[in-house]
Coordinates of C-alpha atoms and ligand atoms in Angstrom, one line a residue:
M1 CA 127.1 123.7 110.1
S2 CA 127.5 127.0 108.6
G3 CA 127.8 127.6 104.9
R4 CA 131.5 128.6 105.2
A5 CA 132.2 125.6 107.5
R6 CA 130.9 123.2 104.9
Q7 CA 132.7 124.9 102.0
T8 CA 136.0 124.7 104.0
S9 CA 135.6 121.1 104.9
V10 CA 135.2 120.2 101.2
Y11 CA 138.0 122.3 100.1
L12 CA 140.2 121.0 103.0
A13 CA 139.4 117.2 101.9
G14 CA 140.5 118.3 98.2
V15 CA 143.9 119.1 99.7
S16 CA 144.4 115.5 100.7
G17 CA 142.9 114.4 97.5
R18 CA 139.4 113.6 98.3
R19 CA 136.5 115.0 96.5
P20 CA 132.7 114.8 97.4
R21 CA 131.1 111.5 96.6
V22 CA 127.9 113.3 96.1
P23 CA 128.3 116.0 93.4
T24 CA 127.0 119.4 94.6
D25 CA 126.0 120.1 91.0
A26 CA 122.4 119.1 90.4
G27 CA 122.9 117.8 86.8
K28 CA 125.9 115.6 87.9
L29 CA 124.2 114.5 91.0
E30 CA 121.3 113.0 88.7
R31 CA 123.8 111.4 86.2
R32 CA 125.9 109.8 89.1
A33 CA 122.6 108.3 90.6
R34 CA 121.6 107.1 87.2
R35 CA 124.8 104.8 87.3
A36 CA 124.0 103.6 90.8
M37 CA 120.4 102.5 89.9
S38 CA 118.8 100.0 87.6
R39 CA 117.3 101.3 84.4
K40 CA 113.7 100.8 85.7
A41 CA 114.3 102.4 88.8
F42 CA 116.2 105.5 87.6
A43 CA 113.2 105.9 85.1
Y44 CA 110.6 105.7 88.0
V45 CA 112.5 108.4 89.9
A46 CA 113.3 110.8 87.0
A47 CA 110.1 110.5 85.0
G48 CA 107.8 113.2 84.3
A49 CA 104.4 113.0 82.6
G50 CA 104.2 112.9 78.8
T51 CA 106.9 114.8 77.1
E52 CA 108.2 116.0 80.6
A53 CA 107.6 119.7 79.4
T54 CA 106.6 120.5 82.9
V55 CA 109.7 119.0 84.5
A56 CA 111.8 121.5 82.2
A57 CA 109.2 124.4 82.9
N58 CA 109.9 124.0 86.6
R59 CA 113.5 124.7 86.0
A60 CA 112.9 127.4 83.6
A61 CA 110.6 129.4 86.0
F62 CA 113.4 129.6 88.5
E63 CA 115.8 130.7 85.9
R64 CA 113.5 133.5 85.0
W65 CA 114.0 135.2 88.3
R66 CA 117.2 136.8 89.1
I67 CA 118.6 137.8 92.5
V68 CA 119.7 141.5 93.0
P69 CA 122.2 141.3 95.8
R70 CA 122.7 144.2 98.2
V71 CA 126.2 144.9 99.9
L72 CA 127.6 146.4 102.9
R73 CA 125.1 145.0 105.2
D74 CA 127.0 143.1 107.8
V75 CA 126.1 139.4 107.2
S76 CA 128.6 137.9 109.4
D77 CA 125.8 136.3 111.5
R78 CA 123.3 134.6 109.4
D79 CA 120.0 132.8 110.8
T80 CA 118.6 130.5 108.3
S81 CA 115.9 129.2 110.5
V82 CA 112.1 129.5 109.9
E83 CA 109.0 128.8 112.3
L84 CA 106.4 126.3 111.0
F85 CA 103.5 125.1 113.2
G86 CA 105.1 126.0 116.3
R87 CA 108.5 124.3 115.4
R88 CA 111.8 126.1 114.5
L89 CA 113.4 124.4 111.6
P90 CA 117.2 124.8 110.9
S91 CA 116.7 125.8 107.4
P92 CA 113.5 126.6 105.3
F93 CA 113.2 123.4 103.8
L94 CA 112.0 119.7 104.5
L95 CA 112.6 116.4 102.7
G96 CA 109.3 115.8 100.7
P97 CA 107.3 112.7 100.4
I98 CA 108.9 110.1 97.9
G99 CA 107.5 106.8 97.5
V100 CA 109.2 103.6 96.9
L101 CA 112.8 104.8 97.9
E102 CA 113.8 100.9 97.9
L103 CA 114.3 101.6 94.3
A104 CA 117.3 104.0 95.2
H105 CA 118.7 101.9 98.2
R106 CA 118.0 99.1 100.0
E107 CA 117.9 100.8 103.3
A108 CA 115.4 103.0 101.7
D109 CA 113.4 105.3 104.2
L110 CA 115.4 104.3 107.1
A111 CA 118.6 105.9 105.6
V112 CA 116.7 108.9 104.9
A113 CA 115.2 109.0 108.5
R114 CA 118.7 108.7 110.0
A115 CA 120.0 111.6 107.8
A116 CA 117.0 113.7 108.9
A117 CA 117.5 112.9 112.5
E118 CA 121.3 113.9 112.1
T119 CA 120.4 117.4 110.8
G120 CA 116.9 118.1 112.4
V121 CA 115.3 118.6 108.7
P122 CA 111.8 117.3 108.9
M123 CA 111.0 114.1 107.0
V124 CA 107.6 113.8 105.4
F125 CA 106.7 109.9 105.4
S126 CA 105.4 108.9 102.1
N127 CA 102.0 107.1 101.8
Q128 CA 103.8 104.8 99.4
A129 CA 106.9 104.3 101.6
S130 CA 109.1 101.2 101.3
I131 CA 109.5 101.2 105.2
S132 CA 106.7 101.7 107.6
M133 CA 106.3 105.1 109.5
E134 CA 106.5 103.3 112.8
R135 CA 110.1 101.8 111.8
C136 CA 111.2 105.2 110.6
A137 CA 109.7 107.0 113.7
E138 CA 112.1 104.8 115.7
V139 CA 115.3 106.1 114.3
L140 CA 114.2 109.6 114.0
G141 CA 114.2 110.2 117.9
E142 CA 113.0 113.7 118.7
S143 CA 113.5 115.0 115.0
P144 CA 110.3 116.3 113.3
R145 CA 108.2 114.1 111.0
W146 CA 104.9 114.6 108.8
F147 CA 102.9 112.1 107.2
Q148 CA 101.7 112.3 103.5
L149 CA 98.3 110.9 102.9
Y150 CA 96.7 109.3 99.7
W151 CA 93.1 109.4 100.1
S152 CA 92.2 105.6 99.3
T153 CA 88.7 104.4 98.6
S154 CA 88.3 103.1 102.2
N155 CA 87.8 105.9 104.8
E156 CA 88.5 103.3 107.5
L157 CA 91.9 103.0 105.9
V158 CA 92.3 106.7 105.8
E159 CA 91.5 107.1 109.3
S160 CA 93.8 104.3 110.4
F161 CA 96.8 105.8 108.5
V162 CA 96.0 109.2 110.3
Q163 CA 96.0 107.4 113.8
R164 CA 99.1 105.7 113.1
A165 CA 100.7 108.9 111.9
E166 CA 99.6 110.7 115.2
A167 CA 100.7 107.8 117.3
C168 CA 104.4 107.9 115.7
G169 CA 104.8 111.5 116.5
S170 CA 103.7 113.2 113.1
E171 CA 103.4 116.9 113.4
A172 CA 101.3 117.5 110.4
I173 CA 99.4 115.5 107.8
V174 CA 99.8 116.4 104.1
V175 CA 97.1 115.4 101.7
T176 CA 98.4 115.0 98.3
L177 CA 95.6 116.0 95.8
D178 CA 97.3 115.8 92.3
T179 CA 97.7 112.1 92.3
T180 CA 94.0 110.8 92.5
I181 CA 94.9 109.0 89.3
L182 CA 98.6 108.1 88.2
G183 CA 99.9 110.6 85.5
W184 CA 100.8 109.2 81.9
R185 CA 104.5 108.8 82.5
S186 CA 106.3 107.6 79.2
R187 CA 109.4 106.3 80.5
D188 CA 107.7 104.0 82.8
L189 CA 105.0 102.9 80.2
D190 CA 107.5 102.0 77.7
L191 CA 109.4 100.0 80.2
A192 CA 106.0 98.6 81.3
Y193 CA 107.0 99.1 84.8
L194 CA 105.0 100.2 87.9
P195 CA 106.8 99.3 91.2
F196 CA 103.7 98.8 93.3
L197 CA 102.7 95.6 91.2
R198 CA 105.9 94.2 92.2
G199 CA 105.0 94.7 95.9
K200 CA 107.2 97.8 96.2
G201 CA 106.3 100.8 97.9
I202 CA 103.2 99.6 99.8
A203 CA 104.8 99.1 103.4
Q204 CA 102.4 101.5 105.0
Y205 CA 99.5 99.3 103.8
T206 CA 101.1 95.9 104.6
S207 CA 101.7 97.1 108.0
D208 CA 98.2 98.4 108.5
P209 CA 95.6 96.5 110.8
V210 CA 92.6 97.7 108.7
F211 CA 94.5 97.0 105.3
R212 CA 95.3 93.6 106.5
R213 CA 91.7 93.0 107.4
L214 CA 90.5 94.2 104.1
I215 CA 92.9 91.7 102.3
A216 CA 90.9 89.0 104.0
E217 CA 87.6 90.3 102.7
E218 CA 86.6 89.8 99.0
P219 CA 85.6 93.2 97.3
E220 CA 82.2 93.8 96.2
G221 CA 81.8 92.4 92.7
G222 CA 84.9 90.0 93.2
R223 CA 88.5 91.2 92.5
K224 CA 89.2 93.3 89.3
A225 CA 93.0 92.8 88.9
P226 CA 94.0 90.2 86.4
T227 CA 95.9 87.0 87.6
P228 CA 99.1 86.8 85.6
R229 CA 99.7 84.0 83.5
P230 CA 101.9 81.3 85.4
T231 CA 105.2 82.2 83.4
L232 CA 108.5 82.0 85.1
R233 CA 108.6 86.0 85.2
A234 CA 105.1 85.8 86.9
L235 CA 106.6 83.5 89.5
M236 CA 109.6 85.7 90.0
T237 CA 107.2 88.5 90.5
L238 CA 105.3 86.7 93.1
V239 CA 108.3 85.8 95.0
Q240 CA 109.5 89.8 94.8
L241 CA 105.7 90.3 96.4
T242 CA 106.2 88.1 99.3
R243 CA 109.6 90.2 100.2
A244 CA 107.3 93.2 100.5
Y245 CA 105.0 91.4 103.1
P246 CA 106.1 91.6 106.4
D247 CA 105.2 87.9 107.6
R248 CA 107.5 85.2 107.2
F249 CA 108.2 84.5 103.4
L250 CA 107.3 81.0 103.1
H251 CA 104.0 81.6 105.0
A252 CA 103.2 84.6 102.7
L253 CA 103.8 82.7 99.6
R254 CA 101.8 79.7 100.6
S255 CA 99.0 81.6 101.8
G256 CA 98.7 83.9 98.8
Q257 CA 98.6 86.9 101.0
A258 CA 101.3 88.7 99.1
R259 CA 99.5 88.6 95.9
A260 CA 96.2 89.5 97.8
A261 CA 98.0 92.5 99.3
V262 CA 99.0 93.9 95.9
Q263 CA 95.6 93.3 94.5
R264 CA 93.9 94.9 97.2
F265 CA 96.2 97.8 97.0
I266 CA 95.3 98.2 93.3
E267 CA 91.6 98.4 94.3
I268 CA 92.0 100.7 97.2
Y269 CA 94.8 103.2 96.7
S270 CA 93.2 105.9 94.5
R271 CA 90.2 107.9 94.8
P272 CA 89.4 110.1 91.9
S273 CA 85.9 110.9 93.1
L274 CA 87.5 113.0 96.2
T275 CA 86.0 116.5 96.6
W276 CA 86.1 119.5 98.9
D277 CA 83.2 117.8 100.7
D278 CA 85.4 114.9 101.9
L279 CA 87.8 117.2 103.8
P280 CA 85.6 117.7 106.8
F281 CA 86.1 113.7 107.4
L282 CA 89.8 114.5 107.9
R283 CA 89.3 117.7 109.6
E284 CA 87.2 116.0 112.3
R285 CA 89.6 113.1 112.9
T286 CA 92.8 114.9 113.6
K287 CA 93.9 117.9 115.4
L288 CA 97.2 117.9 113.6
P289 CA 97.7 120.7 111.1
I290 CA 96.6 119.7 107.6
L291 CA 98.3 120.8 104.6
L292 CA 96.9 120.4 100.9
K293 CA 99.7 119.5 98.3
G294 CA 99.4 119.9 94.7
I295 CA 97.5 123.4 94.8
L296 CA 98.3 125.4 91.8
H297 CA 95.2 127.6 91.2
P298 CA 94.5 130.6 93.5
D299 CA 90.9 129.8 93.9
D300 CA 91.7 126.3 95.3
A301 CA 94.2 128.0 97.6
A302 CA 91.3 130.4 98.8
R303 CA 89.0 127.4 99.2
A304 CA 91.7 125.6 101.3
V305 CA 91.5 128.4 103.9
D306 CA 87.6 128.4 104.0
A307 CA 87.8 124.6 104.4
G308 CA 89.8 124.9 107.6
M309 CA 93.0 123.6 106.2
D310 CA 96.3 124.8 107.9
G311 CA 98.8 125.1 104.9
V312 CA 99.0 124.5 101.1
I313 CA 101.9 123.1 99.3
V314 CA 102.2 124.5 95.6
S315 CA 103.2 121.4 93.8
N316 CA 103.1 119.8 90.4
H317 CA 104.5 116.8 91.8
G318 CA 107.8 117.4 90.0
G319 CA 106.2 117.4 86.6
R320 CA 105.0 113.7 87.0
Q321 CA 101.3 114.4 86.8
V322 CA 100.0 116.8 84.2
D323 CA 102.4 117.5 81.1
G324 CA 102.0 121.1 80.4
A325 CA 101.0 122.0 84.0
I326 CA 102.0 125.7 85.2
P327 CA 105.2 125.6 86.7
T328 CA 105.1 126.1 90.6
L329 CA 107.2 129.2 90.8
D330 CA 104.7 130.7 88.4
A331 CA 101.7 129.4 90.2
L332 CA 103.2 130.9 93.6
P333 CA 102.3 134.6 93.5
G334 CA 98.6 134.0 92.6
V335 CA 98.4 131.6 95.5
V336 CA 100.1 134.0 98.0
A337 CA 97.7 136.7 96.9
A338 CA 94.7 134.4 97.5
V339 CA 95.8 133.1 100.7
D340 CA 96.7 136.7 101.8
G341 CA 98.7 135.7 104.9
R342 CA 96.3 133.2 106.4
L343 CA 98.1 130.2 106.1
P344 CA 101.8 129.2 105.4
I345 CA 102.6 128.3 101.9
L346 CA 105.1 125.8 100.8
L347 CA 106.4 125.0 97.3
D348 CA 108.1 122.1 95.6
S349 CA 109.1 120.8 92.3
G350 CA 112.3 121.8 90.5
V351 CA 114.1 123.1 93.6
R352 CA 117.7 122.3 93.1
G353 CA 119.9 124.6 95.2
G354 CA 120.0 127.4 97.5
A355 CA 119.2 130.0 95.2
D356 CA 116.0 128.3 94.3
V357 CA 115.1 128.2 98.0
F358 CA 115.7 131.9 98.1
K359 CA 113.7 132.8 95.1
A360 CA 110.7 130.6 96.6
L361 CA 111.0 132.5 99.8
A362 CA 111.1 136.0 98.2
L363 CA 108.0 135.2 96.3
G364 CA 106.2 134.4 99.6
A365 CA 106.9 130.7 100.3
R366 CA 107.6 130.0 104.0
A367 CA 109.8 126.8 103.1
V368 CA 110.3 124.4 100.3
L369 CA 110.4 120.6 99.8
I370 CA 113.3 119.0 98.5
G371 CA 112.2 116.0 96.0
R372 CA 114.4 114.0 93.6
P373 CA 117.8 115.3 94.7
Y374 CA 117.7 113.6 98.1
A375 CA 116.6 110.4 96.4
Y376 CA 119.7 110.7 94.1
G377 CA 121.9 111.3 97.1
L378 CA 120.2 108.0 98.6
A379 CA 121.1 106.0 95.6
I380 CA 124.7 107.2 95.5
A381 CA 125.6 106.7 99.1
G382 CA 122.6 105.7 101.2
Q383 CA 122.3 107.7 104.6
A384 CA 125.7 109.4 104.0
G385 CA 124.4 110.5 100.6
V386 CA 121.0 112.0 101.7
R387 CA 123.2 113.7 104.8
E388 CA 125.4 115.4 101.9
V389 CA 122.6 116.6 100.0
I390 CA 120.9 118.2 102.8
D391 CA 124.2 119.7 104.0
N392 CA 124.8 121.2 100.6
F393 CA 121.3 122.7 100.4
A394 CA 121.8 124.1 103.8
A395 CA 125.1 125.6 103.1
D396 CA 124.2 126.9 99.7
F397 CA 121.2 128.5 101.0
N398 CA 123.2 130.1 104.1
L399 CA 125.8 131.5 101.6
T400 CA 123.3 132.7 99.1
L401 CA 121.2 134.4 101.9
G402 CA 124.2 136.4 103.2
L403 CA 125.7 137.3 99.6
A404 CA 122.2 138.6 98.7
G405 CA 122.6 141.0 101.6
C406 CA 120.2 139.2 104.1
R407 CA 120.9 138.1 107.7
S408 CA 117.8 136.3 108.3
V409 CA 114.9 134.6 106.1
E410 CA 112.6 137.5 107.4
E411 CA 114.6 139.8 105.4
V412 CA 114.2 138.0 102.2
G413 CA 111.4 139.6 100.1
M414 CA 110.4 140.6 96.6
E415 CA 112.5 143.7 96.5
A416 CA 115.5 141.1 96.1
L417 CA 114.2 139.7 93.1
E418 CA 113.9 140.9 89.2
R419 CA 112.1 139.0 86.6
S420 CA 113.9 138.7 83.3
A421 CA 112.4 139.4 80.1
Ligands
LIG501 C1 110.1 108.9 92.9 C2 109.0 109.8 93.2 C3 108.3 109.4 94.3 C4 107.2 110.3 94.7 N1 106.3 109.9 95.6 C5 105.4 110.8 96.2 C6 104.6 110.3 97.3 O1 104.5 109.1 97.6 N2 103.6 111.2 97.7 C7 103.7 112.4 97.3 O2 103.0 113.2 97.9 N3 104.6 113.0 96.3 C8 105.5 112.1 95.9 N4 106.3 112.6 95.0 C9 106.3 113.9 94.7 C10 107.5 114.7 95.6 O3 106.7 114.8 96.9 C11 107.6 116.2 95.3 O4 106.4 116.9 94.9 C12 108.4 116.2 93.8 O5 109.5 115.1 93.7 C13 109.1 117.5 93.7 O6 109.6 117.8 92.5 P1 111.3 117.5 92.2 O7 111.5 116.2 92.6 O8 111.5 118.0 90.7 O9 112.0 118.4 93.3 C14 107.3 111.7 94.4 C15 108.3 112.2 93.4 C16 109.2 111.2 92.9 C17 110.3 111.7 92.0

């Protein structure tokens, strides 16, 4: 749907007294989602690291750039599509990997996959998804999907995830490098809440044959995770855990597999020792394009090229990892210069509307990833909510493109921007 058609449908619905259920304004979208979610769930999604300075800085960086529109250029036909790894995408954005979507809505990743399939916008499966990649792939049909990998302490598990991603039609692997350790997130710490410990967001693991075998094996030196005291609350948590486990509930409860899965997950999920020397392991095991997510320094971007990677994603994880980290839009020009056209560059963190997409493209990104906004749409109205967020981004970008005087994404360049003092 073109930008004008979307606009018209909203205004026409208004004539019959209907307003959009999912607000187009990013601030209102967040506030309405907050009302639809539990306190803990909203805190987990909204949280940034520490004082959340980087969450704010991401937005401020977008605001520092201004678009300088050009006129009288016949923008009646606008082509918003971009090419990425041999695929033409309808708009220059993807749905970024967001874990634990069950916190937003019970249909979680499945609702997102259905909305993605309706629009042709690629979905990036999270390593911390609430629903396995195979189940999402079923509803995606021919629509594009990528897989995001967290490199665990078991290379065998890494290999298994990648094989499964290939088998269910993923067209790229995104390796997220900024979360080998979880950031210091004040909101979650103060609520003493980490969803994974309740068995949420571990569906890619519990559905994995290697992980299931590892559960049965005792780790070296015995288990490190403490066994909770047998309080009522601990029992309730255990019941929650069993829901995350795909086997029959009672069987999972009796066998202790559910708790074992969570304990194994804690032991295995993060690998802070990861270095550039580990990348060949992955490069040798997949022919799919590999993108490194979490690149902020030009030297790391240049190194990604040398390491035979196929793309980089300039990201600070939505300000959730390093409080005070450089905003992504400020990091982008340095990365663009270092990569020098050798790889496509994507960007996320703080993208909230069509003008942000335009600015990122003008500064050299090929496409952007949408993060929290679609999780908020999901919280408000499930699949339809995600669909609305996608349609709004697409329409907003389509109109901004034309109003700035461009007919296609190829025409968007630095000359369209000015940096404010
Ligand atoms: C609740 C939540 C969960 C996330 N889970 C993942 C994840 O599993 N893997 C990943 O690479 N990034 C994850 N991210 C980061 C996003 O992919 C993306 O980088 C970030 O949301 C962009 O910032 P924005 O939300 O401000 O647009 C998560 C972000 C949020 C808010």
